[in-house]
Coordinates of C-alpha atoms in Angstrom, one line a residue:
F1 CA -0.9 24.7 -33.8
D2 CA -4.6 24.9 -34.3
E3 CA -4.3 21.7 -36.6
A4 CA -1.8 19.6 -33.6
L5 CA -5.5 20.7 -31.2
L6 CA -7.7 19.4 -33.5
D7 CA -5.8 16.1 -34.2
T8 CA -5.6 15.4 -30.5
F9 CA -9.1 15.5 -30.0
T10 CA -8.8 18.9 -27.6
D11 CA -12.6 21.0 -27.4
G12 CA -10.7 23.8 -25.9
C13 CA -7.6 25.2 -25.3
L14 CA -6.9 28.6 -23.1
V15 CA -3.5 30.4 -22.6
L16 CA -2.5 32.8 -19.8
H17 CA 0.7 34.6 -19.5
R18 CA 0.6 36.8 -16.7
G19 CA -2.6 36.3 -16.0
H20 CA -3.8 37.7 -19.6
I21 CA -5.4 35.9 -21.8
V22 CA -3.2 35.3 -24.9
Y23 CA -4.7 32.4 -26.8
E24 CA -8.4 30.7 -26.8
R25 CA -10.1 28.5 -28.9
Y26 CA -12.8 26.6 -28.9
F27 CA -13.7 23.1 -31.1
G28 CA -17.0 21.3 -31.9
A29 CA -19.7 21.7 -29.5
L30 CA -18.0 23.4 -26.9
E31 CA -18.6 27.3 -26.0
R32 CA -17.0 29.6 -23.6
H33 CA -19.5 29.7 -21.1
V34 CA -20.3 26.1 -21.4
P35 CA -19.0 23.1 -18.8
H36 CA -16.9 20.6 -19.6
S37 CA -15.8 17.4 -17.3
C38 CA -12.5 17.9 -15.7
Q39 CA -12.3 14.0 -15.2
S40 CA -9.4 13.7 -12.7
I41 CA -8.4 17.4 -12.4
T42 CA -10.9 17.6 -9.8
K43 CA -8.5 15.5 -8.1
S44 CA -6.4 18.6 -7.9
Y45 CA -8.8 21.0 -6.2
A46 CA -9.9 18.3 -3.6
G47 CA -6.0 18.0 -2.5
T48 CA -5.3 21.5 -2.6
L49 CA -8.7 21.9 -0.4
A50 CA -7.2 19.0 1.8
A51 CA -3.6 20.6 1.8
S52 CA -4.8 24.1 3.1
Y53 CA -6.8 22.7 5.7
V54 CA -3.9 20.7 7.2
H55 CA -2.1 23.8 7.1
E56 CA -4.9 25.7 9.0
G57 CA -5.1 23.3 11.7
V58 CA -8.2 21.9 10.9
L59 CA -7.0 18.2 9.9
D60 CA -4.1 16.7 11.0
E61 CA -2.0 14.9 8.3
S62 CA -1.0 12.0 10.7
K63 CA -3.8 10.7 11.6
T64 CA -5.7 7.5 10.7
I65 CA -8.6 7.7 8.4
S66 CA -10.1 5.5 11.1
H67 CA -9.6 8.2 13.2
Y68 CA -12.0 10.4 11.3
L69 CA -14.0 8.3 9.8
P70 CA -14.7 5.2 12.8
E71 CA -17.0 3.5 10.2
L72 CA -13.8 2.0 8.3
R73 CA -12.0 0.7 11.2
G74 CA -11.6 -3.0 10.0
T75 CA -11.1 -2.0 6.4
G76 CA -7.7 -1.7 4.5
W77 CA -8.3 2.3 5.2
E78 CA -7.6 1.1 9.2
D79 CA -4.0 2.2 9.4
A80 CA -3.3 4.7 6.9
T81 CA -2.5 8.3 7.3
L82 CA -4.7 11.3 5.9
R83 CA -1.2 12.0 4.6
Q84 CA -0.9 8.7 2.6
V85 CA -4.4 9.1 1.2
M86 CA -3.4 12.6 0.2
D87 CA -0.2 11.3 -1.5
M88 CA -1.7 8.1 -3.1
Q89 CA 0.5 5.9 -1.2
T90 CA -2.1 3.3 0.0
N91 CA -2.0 -0.6 -0.8
L92 CA -5.7 -1.2 -1.2
D93 CA -7.1 -4.1 -2.7
C94 CA -9.0 -2.4 -5.5
T95 CA -9.1 -1.4 -9.7
E96 CA -8.9 1.5 -11.5
D97 CA -10.6 -0.3 -14.5
Y98 CA -12.6 2.6 -15.7
T99 CA -14.3 0.8 -18.1
K100 CA -15.9 -2.1 -15.2
E101 CA -19.4 -0.9 -14.0
D102 CA -18.5 -2.3 -11.0
A103 CA -15.2 -0.8 -10.3
S104 CA -14.1 -0.3 -7.0
F105 CA -13.6 3.7 -7.1
R106 CA -17.5 3.9 -6.7
C107 CA -18.2 5.6 -3.7
D108 CA -20.1 2.7 -2.3
Y109 CA -17.2 0.5 -2.2
L110 CA -15.2 2.1 0.3
S111 CA -16.0 0.4 3.1
E112 CA -15.3 -3.0 1.2
I113 CA -11.7 -2.1 0.3
R114 CA -9.2 -4.5 2.1
K115 CA -5.1 -3.8 2.3
Q116 CA -2.9 -6.0 0.4
G117 CA 0.5 -4.8 1.7
K118 CA 2.1 -2.1 3.9
H119 CA 1.3 1.5 3.2
G120 CA 3.8 3.6 1.9
E121 CA 4.5 3.1 -1.8
F122 CA 2.5 5.2 -4.4
S123 CA -0.1 3.1 -6.0
Y124 CA -3.1 5.5 -8.1
R125 CA -6.5 4.8 -6.9
S126 CA -9.0 7.7 -7.1
V127 CA -10.8 5.8 -3.6
N128 CA -8.4 7.7 -2.0
T129 CA -10.0 11.1 -3.4
N130 CA -13.0 10.5 -2.4
V131 CA -12.2 9.2 1.1
M132 CA -10.1 12.3 1.3
A133 CA -12.9 14.6 0.3
W134 CA -15.1 12.3 3.1
V135 CA -12.7 13.3 5.8
M136 CA -13.2 17.1 4.9
S137 CA -16.9 16.4 4.5
R138 CA -16.9 14.6 8.6
V139 CA -14.7 17.0 9.9
I140 CA -16.2 20.5 8.8
G141 CA -19.9 19.4 7.8
R142 CA -20.3 20.4 4.5
S143 CA -20.1 18.3 1.5
F144 CA -17.0 18.3 -1.4
A145 CA -19.0 20.9 -3.6
E146 CA -19.6 23.2 -0.9
L147 CA -16.5 23.6 0.7
L148 CA -15.3 23.9 -3.2
Q149 CA -17.5 26.9 -3.6
T150 CA -16.9 28.9 0.0
R151 CA -13.2 28.4 -0.6
L152 CA -12.5 28.6 -4.1
W153 CA -15.8 29.6 -6.5
T154 CA -17.0 32.3 -5.1
P155 CA -13.9 33.9 -3.6
L156 CA -12.2 33.4 -7.4
G157 CA -15.8 35.8 -8.8
C158 CA -15.5 32.6 -11.2
E159 CA -17.7 33.8 -14.6
E160 CA -20.4 30.6 -14.9
D161 CA -21.5 28.0 -12.5
A162 CA -20.3 24.6 -12.3
Y163 CA -21.4 21.7 -10.3
V164 CA -20.1 18.2 -9.3
D165 CA -21.2 14.6 -10.5
I166 CA -22.7 12.3 -7.2
D167 CA -22.4 9.0 -6.9
S168 CA -25.9 7.2 -7.8
T169 CA -25.4 4.8 -5.2
T170 CA -24.5 6.9 -1.9
G171 CA -25.3 10.8 -2.8
M172 CA -21.3 11.6 -2.7
P173 CA -20.1 14.0 -4.3
R174 CA -17.4 12.2 -7.2
A175 CA -14.3 14.4 -5.8
H176 CA -11.8 11.9 -8.0
C177 CA -13.3 13.0 -11.1
G178 CA -16.8 15.0 -10.6
L179 CA -16.3 18.6 -11.6
N180 CA -17.5 20.3 -14.4
A181 CA -16.4 23.8 -15.0
T182 CA -16.4 26.1 -17.8
L183 CA -12.7 26.5 -19.7
R184 CA -11.7 29.8 -18.5
D185 CA -12.8 29.2 -14.7
L186 CA -10.6 26.2 -14.9
A187 CA -7.5 28.4 -15.9
R188 CA -8.3 30.9 -13.2
F189 CA -8.2 28.0 -10.4
G190 CA -4.4 27.6 -12.0
E191 CA -3.9 31.2 -12.2
L192 CA -4.7 31.5 -8.4
M193 CA -2.0 28.5 -8.0
R194 CA 0.8 30.4 -10.2
C195 CA 0.5 33.3 -7.9
E196 CA 1.2 31.0 -4.7
G197 CA -3.0 31.3 -3.5
T198 CA -2.9 35.0 -4.0
W199 CA -5.7 36.3 -5.9
K200 CA -6.8 40.1 -6.4
G201 CA -4.8 41.1 -3.4
Q202 CA -6.4 37.9 -1.2
Q203 CA -4.6 35.3 -0.2
L204 CA -7.6 32.4 -0.6
I205 CA -4.7 29.1 -0.4
P206 CA -1.8 29.4 2.2
A207 CA 1.0 29.9 0.2
S208 CA 3.2 27.5 2.3
V209 CA 0.4 24.8 0.7
V210 CA 1.7 25.5 -2.9
H211 CA 5.4 25.7 -2.6
D212 CA 4.9 22.2 -0.3
L213 CA 3.4 21.2 -3.9
H214 CA 6.7 22.4 -5.6
F215 CA 9.0 20.9 -3.3
G216 CA 7.3 17.4 -4.3
D217 CA 7.3 14.3 -2.8
H218 CA 10.7 12.6 -1.8
P219 CA 12.4 11.9 -5.3
A220 CA 13.2 8.1 -4.2
K221 CA 9.7 7.0 -4.5
P222 CA 9.0 5.8 -8.0
V223 CA 5.5 7.2 -10.0
P224 CA 4.7 5.9 -13.6
R225 CA 6.1 9.7 -14.4
S226 CA 9.8 9.8 -15.3
G227 CA 10.8 12.7 -13.1
Y228 CA 7.2 13.1 -11.4
T229 CA 6.1 12.9 -8.2
Y230 CA 2.8 13.5 -6.8
R231 CA 1.8 15.6 -3.9
S232 CA -1.5 16.2 -2.9
Q233 CA -3.2 15.3 -5.5
W234 CA -0.8 17.4 -8.0
W235 CA 1.7 15.9 -10.4
V236 CA 5.0 17.4 -9.6
S237 CA 7.6 17.5 -12.6
H238 CA 10.8 19.0 -10.9
N239 CA 11.8 20.5 -14.6
E240 CA 12.9 23.6 -15.3
L241 CA 9.8 25.3 -15.5
D242 CA 8.9 24.2 -12.0
S243 CA 5.4 23.0 -13.3
L244 CA 2.7 21.9 -11.6
E245 CA 0.0 19.3 -13.6
A246 CA -3.0 18.1 -12.9
H247 CA -4.5 15.9 -15.4
G248 CA -7.6 14.0 -16.4
L249 CA -9.1 11.5 -18.7
Y250 CA -9.7 11.7 -22.0
G251 CA -7.2 14.3 -22.6
Q252 CA -7.7 16.8 -19.6
V253 CA -4.8 19.1 -18.9
L254 CA -4.0 21.9 -16.3
Y255 CA -0.2 23.3 -16.7
I256 CA 1.2 25.7 -14.4
S257 CA 4.5 27.0 -14.9
P258 CA 5.3 29.8 -12.7
K259 CA 8.8 30.6 -14.3
A260 CA 7.0 30.8 -17.6
E261 CA 3.9 32.8 -15.9
M262 CA 1.9 31.0 -17.8
V263 CA -0.9 28.5 -17.2
I264 CA -2.4 26.6 -19.8
A265 CA -6.1 24.8 -20.1
I266 CA -7.0 22.1 -22.2
F267 CA -10.3 20.5 -22.1
A268 CA -10.7 17.5 -25.0
S269 CA -12.2 13.9 -25.9
H270 CA -10.0 11.8 -26.9
P271 CA -11.5 8.4 -27.5
E272 CA -9.3 6.6 -25.8
S273 CA -9.0 6.8 -21.6
F274 CA -5.7 7.3 -21.9
S275 CA -4.6 9.0 -24.9
R276 CA -1.1 8.1 -26.3
I277 CA -0.6 11.7 -27.1
D278 CA 1.8 13.4 -24.7
H279 CA -0.2 15.9 -23.1
I280 CA 2.7 16.6 -20.9
R281 CA 5.7 17.6 -23.6
A282 CA 3.2 19.8 -24.9
P283 CA 2.7 22.5 -22.7
Q284 CA 6.3 22.3 -21.7
M285 CA 7.1 23.0 -26.0
L286 CA 4.6 25.8 -25.8
A287 CA 5.9 27.6 -22.7

């Protein structure tokens, strides 16, 4: 197993079973107290917060983005609903090419993005997450990083400080990829979700939010991964283990299986942005 992890450029792997660490291993320079980039796993943190605020009535998922952010009127966001943004169902003229310095998922391009067709079909675009976080910040009056701290990091009693990268032009926290955290604290978030939002007797995330995630989106709406749907910035497997998954560039994985009572957190530094390694199947086999 260790050899397989090394072959997939793994920096660290942690397995929880019923909330207890049953496997923890670090490779290379990564250590227990050292934060690592979560990449797009950050999206699942942001989506969980947004879904919680919708459940609590702070946000209305049926409202358009321009309702919350008038400065985006006349852009591709004008008639997109918050729910469409949360589920990546916007049809926007932008790229997800991470190799370009001027890629349009950057925060300073949000007001320049135009619509290229009717919203409603799945299209993975990181700009959705940044606009979703912008809506939360506008309504609540705190940045994404502050919301993450007050709603999750502090109540969870995370072992180490985390930090969120900011956009160099706007100063906005990068909600689509910017979280840096330790492996143990990532697994802690996974355990919270496995336990339906409850942590040490406190309901940090409404249970209905987690239930909604497991239900997923309508299976007729296609996503790139066979058998999966995408809901509130999470990949929903609909498999026999009822797993939720969060994935990030270069091999980052958070795998949550309530039926197996297991959480698997993986940090990696794969040389290819989209690794050929099947990180989806590997945790299922382990579970």
